[in-house]
Structure formats: structure tokens, C-alpha cells
Amino acid sequence: MRVLLSAYACEPGSGSEPGLGWGLATAVAAYCEVTVITRANNRPAIEAALESHDGPAPRFAYYDLPAAVLAAKRTLLRARGYHYVWQLGARRLARELHADSPVNVAHHVTFVSMAAPSACAGLGVPFVWGPVGGGERVPPGMRGCLSPRARAYEAARSAAFVAATADPVVRATARAARVAYGTTPDSAAALRRMGAPRVEVLQGIGSDAVDDTPAPAGPAAEGTYLVTVGRLLGWKGVELAVRAFARSGLESRGVHLVVIGDGPERARLVRAAREASVPDAVEFAGAQPRMRTLAAIAGATALVHPSLHDSGGMVCLEAMARGVPVIALDAGGPGVLLREGGGVLVPPTGCEEAVDGIARAMAGVVSDPDAAVRMGQAGARVFASRYEWGAVARAWMARYEALLADRPTGAGGLPRA
């Protein structure tokens, strides 16, 4: 089988979308012939990684727009606008690759966004779109938790999403998909409204199995601590974590909350910790290198991730891989990832209710270490069976084969037993 992947973001050794593009491409290449269309600026890192890559490797085809358009990325287009135009431009390369060496399946991987077309659409072979996200919204009961800045951002984001999903070019991509995967039920519903003929809910993220290589010490290497990781943006919900930590009473037991990340909400969060009388127990560690962040997650009693509308939740997966329990809102990607175990899902019914629920979960994992260990072990089992790259690749191969054979499928697009 030959598979063509569109992976605009694709970089070894990275997290988030670049790590997804690289991880999926190299994992699937163990089972079939894979060609990846990606950006030219990813080439140095990819070629360096391929020198030490074990096993079959994908073939990479690099594409970027003319220099004048690339310059506009920094001013007019920005990253998302450039990505939209890049996908249109890369269609010619996709057609050339298919003509030179015909593929059986074309699959769009990154960006994980339904707000842009895909270079892989319209090749005359089964086209898989996604998983893609963007349809997630702040739960109605949680909108009052946001700062004025964050509320303005959410209003602009919602308007941009409505415009993007009404775009005839994007809607044509949805209609062209033999199957479209939404990262969450909200995104799946948006795909159906856009005209995708067949839609499934699927979290498409994955990660490597954790090895035994010692990691550098994290920003909080000693003592008992909880950790939250992410950009300090309103919708990430970090203020809920700070307020819940104060309400949990764990400061009096010498427990700390470590906040890894930076962003425009930092000053508000520092003020929230001070007003809640826990300024010395909340450590704002700033942005950290990936390995230090992973080390901090591995050493934590729990990861606290009260994001209001993550499409995915890669940091939750990193915690699950390490047997660290996750405390999250039952919303967006984390609500899908943790459905089978690995943490505590707090209903996002209101700000105070969410703070209370997170506080109880924080106190619970600290007060009952054995239960926390069992919870973490459950998450590790879910990770190994569903989200370790080998398992992800095998599941994709089953989906591709069912698609080509036109066999009925069940949950997640997998063939029915």
C-alpha cells in the first residue's frame, strides 16, 4: 500500500503538531510506503533525524510558497493564513507525486484544523481528512471564568471559525473526504454541517513509549507538587487551577503547584495566586525546554489541565504515558482521552463548581497515593493500547484497509469484528 500524507507541521523531537506529523509519518512507514508533503523549513531537522532512524522511513517531498508570500506570513497572512495558501499551492506537488508513483490513500494530518483546505483532496483516491479540530467552544457555564481579554479572543475566534467553515473551498474539502475525523464531538458535528459524507470522532494524537533514559531535572525536582503545562492564555483555564489549589488547602501540607508556560495572562495569574493567599506555593516556572517539561510531568503527583476547549490535549497524553494521573475538565480533547481512565474529569458546569471539583481531585490524589498510582497505571494502559505510536500506526493501517475494501467500520473508523 502507498499512502500520501500532507503534514505541514512535521518536525522530529518536537511536541504538539510538529511532533504529530513526524510521529505518525514514521510510525505508519513501518507498515507501508509513505510519502510526506511538508514545509521546506522542516528539511534540516528531518534529514538529521533520518540519519539515525531505525527501520523503514517515509519519503519526504518539501514545498514552500514563493519568498514574497513567505514574507507576508510575518505581516499579513500570519501562520494560519499562510497554512491555508500553502495547502492550495501544495496540491500541484501532490498531483505530481501521485502521477509519478500512484498512491492508494491520501491523508491530511497537520495542521489539525478544519479551517483550511488540504493538498491531499481531489486526487481521485480515497481521501482521509484528519482528525481535524476547531469546533470546540468554551462550555456555556464556563464563559464567566474568562478575563475581558480572553472573552474578546473567544468572540473573534468564533467569528473566524464560522467564516472559515462557510468558505466554499474548505467545504469542498469536507465533501471530498471519504471519511472525515473530528477530534471531539463538537468538531465532528461541525464537519457534518460542512457536508462531510462520513464523520467519526477520533483523537489522532500519539507519542513514543517512555524509555528509561534519565531526563534532566524539571523545574520542581523535589517535594510533592502538582503541575500544569501550557501557554498562559485565558482558555487554558490556569486560573481555575490556581484558585482550586488555594481552595484545596494543600499549601498547609507543603504541596506546591508548578505552572510551566508563559503568555499574556501571566500577570493576572500571579495576582490570582496572591489574592488567594498562596503566592509562595504557586511556582511560575515560565516556558521550559521539552525535556525539562517532561521531567516535571514525570515527577508530579498529578497533571492539572483545566483547558476549556482543547482539540487534543497532548500534554495529557504525555502524563498518561508516564503513569501520572490527570485532572481535567470534561471538555474537548481531554474529555475524549480520559474517558477510559487515567484521571479525574470535572464537569464544566460553572466556574465555582469547576474550582470545587478540581480542588477535591487535587486533595484526593495527594491524600490517597495508592489510588493516584492506580489511576496513573490505568492511564498508562490506555496510552499503550491506543496512543503509543506503534498502536496508532496499526489502527491507521486497519482504517486504510477497511476504506479500500469498503468494509463497514465501527467506533474510530476501525473495522467491525
XYZ file of C-alpha atoms in Angstrom:
417
model
C 0.000 0.000 0.000
C 1.151 3.525 -0.792
C -0.057 6.432 1.359
C 0.420 10.159 0.748
C 0.384 12.363 3.849
C 0.010 16.129 3.987
C 1.890 17.201 7.127
C 2.547 20.939 7.014
C 3.834 20.697 10.598
C 6.359 17.861 10.818
C 9.483 18.020 12.960
C 11.302 15.333 14.961
C 11.902 15.949 18.632
C 9.026 18.406 18.916
C 5.732 18.314 20.716
C 2.312 19.475 19.563
C 1.535 19.430 15.830
C 5.123 19.131 14.508
C 5.612 16.070 16.702
C 2.300 14.641 15.492
C 3.299 14.996 11.836
C 6.678 13.330 12.345
C 5.400 10.647 14.712
C 2.539 9.494 12.504
C 4.617 9.528 9.303
C 7.451 7.451 10.743
C 5.118 5.056 12.562
C 2.951 4.289 9.523
C 6.088 3.875 7.367
C 6.798 0.657 9.277
C 3.743 -0.905 7.583
C 3.502 0.632 4.103
C 5.148 3.033 1.651
C 4.665 6.600 2.870
C 5.331 9.888 1.098
C 5.009 13.083 3.132
C 4.489 16.583 1.778
C 5.786 19.093 4.308
C 7.334 22.531 4.535
C 10.849 23.102 3.240
C 11.933 24.689 6.504
C 11.433 21.298 8.203
C 14.052 19.684 5.969
C 17.239 20.157 8.071
C 15.709 18.624 11.202
C 14.083 15.788 9.243
C 17.227 14.852 7.344
C 19.302 14.926 10.526
C 16.818 12.615 12.254
C 16.648 10.227 9.306
C 20.389 9.575 9.603
C 19.802 7.724 12.867
C 16.283 6.445 12.135
C 15.855 2.681 12.504
C 13.589 0.760 10.153
C 11.662 1.869 7.067
C 11.458 5.627 6.643
C 8.997 7.840 4.806
C 9.952 9.655 1.659
C 9.708 13.422 2.134
C 8.741 15.965 -0.511
C 9.380 19.579 0.505
C 7.335 22.556 -0.584
C 7.134 26.213 0.288
C 5.495 29.205 -1.308
C 7.495 31.933 -3.077
C 9.631 34.228 -0.953
C 7.200 37.154 -1.283
C 4.347 35.055 0.117
C 6.601 33.701 2.864
C 7.447 37.291 3.841
C 3.730 38.047 4.053
C 3.396 35.285 6.650
C 5.139 37.569 9.137
C 2.852 40.524 8.400
C -0.436 39.969 6.576
C -1.076 36.232 6.471
C 0.221 35.045 9.820
C 0.689 31.314 10.413
C -2.894 30.167 9.799
C -3.318 32.258 6.651
C -0.021 31.012 5.267
C -1.058 27.434 6.022
C -4.268 27.921 4.029
C -2.390 29.216 0.969
C 0.322 26.543 1.383
C -2.248 23.751 1.191
C -3.598 25.182 -2.060
C -0.101 25.563 -3.508
C 0.977 22.065 -2.464
C -1.875 20.478 -4.445
C 0.206 20.624 -7.608
C 3.032 18.758 -5.902
C 0.544 16.175 -4.607
C -0.754 15.571 -8.136
C 2.804 15.235 -9.474
C 3.755 12.737 -6.786
C 0.614 10.707 -7.427
C 1.247 10.702 -11.183
C 4.842 9.590 -10.676
C 4.028 6.846 -8.151
C 0.276 6.311 -7.703
C -0.929 6.169 -4.099
C -3.828 4.201 -2.666
C -4.833 6.628 0.086
C -4.304 10.372 0.599
C -4.420 11.535 4.220
C -4.337 15.064 5.677
C -2.518 15.091 9.031
C -1.428 18.624 10.027
C -2.447 21.273 10.788
C -5.210 19.626 12.801
C -7.654 22.250 11.573
C -10.870 22.202 9.580
C -10.440 25.905 8.774
C -8.245 25.315 5.702
C -8.305 23.061 2.618
C -5.966 20.115 2.106
C -3.350 19.407 -0.544
C -4.471 15.768 -0.499
C -8.058 16.387 -1.613
C -9.155 15.648 -5.166
C -6.516 13.122 -6.248
C -9.042 10.503 -7.314
C -8.171 8.132 -4.462
C -9.808 7.780 -1.020
C -9.093 10.968 0.921
C -8.944 10.935 4.737
C -9.318 14.327 6.396
C -7.969 14.475 9.887
C -8.554 14.152 12.677
C -9.190 17.874 12.450
C -10.498 20.173 15.148
C -11.512 23.728 15.832
C -15.192 23.232 16.504
C -14.735 23.229 20.274
C -16.159 26.135 22.240
C -15.984 27.269 25.844
C -18.770 25.406 27.682
C -21.672 27.818 28.316
C -21.360 27.609 32.098
C -17.661 28.497 31.965
C -17.759 31.694 29.922
C -17.854 33.827 33.040
C -14.475 32.412 34.092
C -12.690 34.325 31.340
C -10.972 37.679 31.613
C -12.189 40.507 29.323
C -9.146 39.885 27.106
C -9.960 36.189 26.870
C -13.651 36.842 26.147
C -12.683 39.147 23.277
C -10.352 36.473 21.927
C -13.105 33.843 22.063
C -15.561 36.106 20.248
C -13.020 36.710 17.466
C -12.169 33.003 17.311
C -15.824 32.014 16.979
C -16.398 34.550 14.195
C -13.289 33.343 12.343
C -14.395 29.733 12.627
C -17.866 30.481 11.261
C -16.298 32.297 8.309
C -13.757 29.548 7.670
C -16.282 26.731 7.695
C -18.539 28.683 5.312
C -15.634 29.024 2.853
C -16.590 27.150 -0.361
C -13.024 25.851 -0.797
C -12.955 24.403 2.700
C -16.439 22.950 2.352
C -15.352 21.299 -0.907
C -12.538 19.635 1.054
C -15.089 18.289 3.528
C -17.280 16.915 0.746
C -14.254 15.327 -0.965
C -13.320 13.281 2.098
C -14.221 9.601 2.001
C -14.080 9.889 5.785
C -13.510 12.946 7.992
C -12.426 12.583 11.611
C -13.299 15.205 14.207
C -11.135 15.406 17.300
C -14.187 15.816 19.538
C -17.979 15.506 19.233
C -18.172 19.292 18.696
C -15.740 19.168 15.781
C -17.473 16.108 14.336
C -20.777 17.995 14.382
C -19.138 20.920 12.558
C -17.788 18.539 9.886
C -21.284 17.166 9.309
C -22.644 20.708 8.905
C -19.915 21.336 6.322
C -21.135 18.426 4.212
C -18.614 15.682 5.013
C -20.372 12.476 3.912
C -18.982 10.278 6.690
C -17.737 11.539 10.057
C -16.170 9.808 13.050
C -14.835 11.109 16.388
C -11.162 10.287 16.846
C -8.241 11.644 18.832
C -5.396 11.310 16.346
C -2.533 12.242 18.634
C 0.176 9.833 19.747
C 3.525 9.666 21.482
C 6.576 7.481 21.821
C 6.760 4.900 24.570
C 8.658 6.243 27.568
C 12.230 4.957 27.691
C 14.486 4.612 30.716
C 16.873 7.383 29.714
C 17.291 9.750 32.691
C 15.724 13.096 31.941
C 17.079 16.444 33.126
C 15.636 17.622 36.412
C 12.438 19.553 35.979
C 11.769 22.993 37.428
C 10.405 21.389 40.608
C 12.551 18.349 41.229
C 11.953 17.948 44.981
C 8.930 17.633 47.244
C 5.287 16.975 46.431
C 3.855 19.083 43.662
C 1.114 19.276 41.074
C 1.940 20.647 37.648
C 0.060 22.483 34.925
C 1.609 22.966 31.482
C 0.633 25.228 28.603
C 0.565 28.711 27.215
C -0.881 31.169 29.704
C -3.980 32.048 27.718
C -7.450 32.568 29.133
C -8.993 29.479 27.558
C -6.289 27.241 29.035
C -8.051 27.622 32.385
C -4.918 28.025 34.515
C -6.695 30.471 36.806
C -9.096 27.666 37.705
C -6.087 25.550 38.729
C -4.635 28.352 40.877
C -7.938 29.017 42.630
C -8.586 25.293 43.123
C -5.134 24.810 44.615
C -5.834 27.549 47.135
C -9.209 26.019 47.956
C -7.714 22.522 48.388
C -5.702 23.561 51.453
C -2.666 21.657 50.154
C -0.336 24.603 50.769
C -0.517 23.876 54.510
C 0.819 20.381 53.777
C 3.866 21.671 51.908
C 2.494 20.897 48.439
C 3.261 23.240 45.541
C 1.579 23.976 42.224
C 4.111 24.412 39.400
C 2.929 26.405 36.365
C 5.035 25.753 33.246
C 4.434 28.122 30.363
C 4.193 31.792 29.568
C 1.723 34.110 27.917
C -0.410 37.239 28.201
C -2.369 36.013 31.251
C 0.709 35.595 33.458
C 0.285 38.844 35.405
C -3.381 38.025 36.048
C -2.421 34.567 37.314
C 0.296 35.880 39.622
C -2.265 38.302 41.022
C -4.783 35.477 41.447
C -2.255 33.458 43.463
C -1.531 36.482 45.653
C -5.220 37.247 46.208
C -5.843 33.600 47.117
C -3.023 33.823 49.714
C -0.867 31.132 48.048
C 1.827 33.221 46.298
C 4.702 31.220 47.760
C 3.148 27.836 46.968
C 2.490 28.547 43.289
C 5.700 28.478 41.263
C 5.588 30.221 37.877
C 8.417 28.431 36.098
C 7.952 30.079 32.695
C 8.415 28.278 29.403
C 10.758 25.300 29.678
C 12.583 23.088 27.155
C 10.620 19.998 26.191
C 12.789 17.516 28.134
C 12.626 19.572 31.324
C 8.868 19.836 30.940
C 8.528 16.067 30.524
C 10.732 15.556 33.588
C 8.481 17.867 35.601
C 5.398 15.941 34.497
C 7.011 12.608 35.385
C 7.822 13.797 38.916
C 4.425 15.325 39.653
C 1.686 13.804 41.776
C -0.769 14.816 39.040
C -1.049 16.953 35.937
C -3.767 19.604 36.236
C -5.130 20.581 32.825
C -8.377 22.592 33.128
C -8.417 23.739 29.490
C -11.787 24.976 28.297
C -11.638 23.786 24.666
C -8.513 21.884 23.642
C -8.988 19.959 20.408
C -6.392 17.447 21.562
C -4.521 17.708 24.822
C -1.071 16.356 24.009
C 0.229 17.180 27.476
C -2.425 14.866 28.961
C -1.107 12.079 26.758
C 2.464 12.728 27.928
C 1.273 12.383 31.530
C -0.648 9.178 30.785
C 2.428 7.666 29.117
C 4.335 8.257 32.354
C 1.648 6.884 34.649
C 0.820 10.324 36.044
C -2.887 10.925 36.754
C -4.586 13.843 35.014
C -7.148 16.249 36.453
C -9.039 17.921 33.600
C -12.370 19.396 32.653
C -14.723 17.057 30.836
C -14.481 19.158 27.686
C -12.698 18.971 24.349
C -9.863 16.538 23.741
C -9.128 15.651 27.387
C -12.756 14.586 27.760
C -12.141 12.044 24.981
C -8.641 10.957 26.034
C -9.556 10.241 29.665
C -12.918 8.603 29.034
C -11.480 5.121 29.625
C -9.410 6.044 32.691
C -6.254 7.790 33.720
C -7.593 10.720 35.639
C -10.467 12.758 37.003
C -12.858 14.541 34.634
C -14.546 17.523 36.295
C -17.916 18.610 34.826
C -17.616 22.123 33.306
C -20.969 23.293 34.638
C -19.841 26.569 36.204
C -16.751 28.370 37.463
C -17.231 27.770 41.176
C -18.387 24.197 40.650
C -15.319 23.509 38.492
C -12.971 25.048 41.069
C -14.555 22.908 43.783
C -14.249 19.763 41.656
C -10.617 20.409 40.754
C -9.806 21.184 44.403
C -11.348 17.894 45.547
C -9.430 15.988 42.879
C -6.166 17.696 43.894
C -6.697 16.846 47.544
C -7.681 13.312 46.617
C -4.525 12.419 44.665
C -2.310 13.824 47.424
C -4.239 12.228 50.301
C -4.521 8.783 48.707
C -1.236 7.998 46.914
C -2.257 4.389 46.257
C -5.406 5.493 44.439
C -3.354 8.028 42.480
C -0.945 5.281 41.429
C -3.815 3.061 40.276
C -5.281 5.952 38.341
C -1.936 6.635 36.684
C -1.489 2.960 35.827
C -4.915 2.929 34.182
C -3.880 5.887 32.066
C -0.640 4.145 31.104
C -2.627 1.123 29.911
C -4.918 3.315 27.813
C -1.867 5.032 26.345
C -0.119 1.764 25.464
C -3.200 0.283 23.808
C -4.367 3.352 21.890
C -1.857 6.184 21.726
C 1.680 4.769 21.605
C 2.858 5.308 18.032
C 3.001 1.605 17.193
C -0.641 1.157 18.260
C -1.633 4.335 16.389
C 0.036 3.107 13.181
C -1.603 -0.316 13.354
C -5.005 1.302 13.844
C -4.447 3.581 10.831
C -3.463 0.623 8.685
C -6.692 -1.134 9.667
C -8.658 2.012 8.752
C -6.902 2.373 5.387
C -7.503 -1.282 4.520
C -11.181 -1.093 5.511
C -11.540 2.076 3.451
C -10.030 0.472 0.357
C -12.120 -2.677 0.790
C -15.215 -0.560 1.511
C -15.828 -2.595 4.656
C -18.178 -1.338 7.421
C -16.451 0.220 10.373
C -17.259 0.916 13.992
C -16.036 3.429 16.560
C -12.973 5.406 15.499
C -13.232 4.136 11.921
C -11.874 0.693 12.855
C -13.278 -2.396 11.082
C -16.100 -4.141 12.897
C -15.191 -7.523 14.361
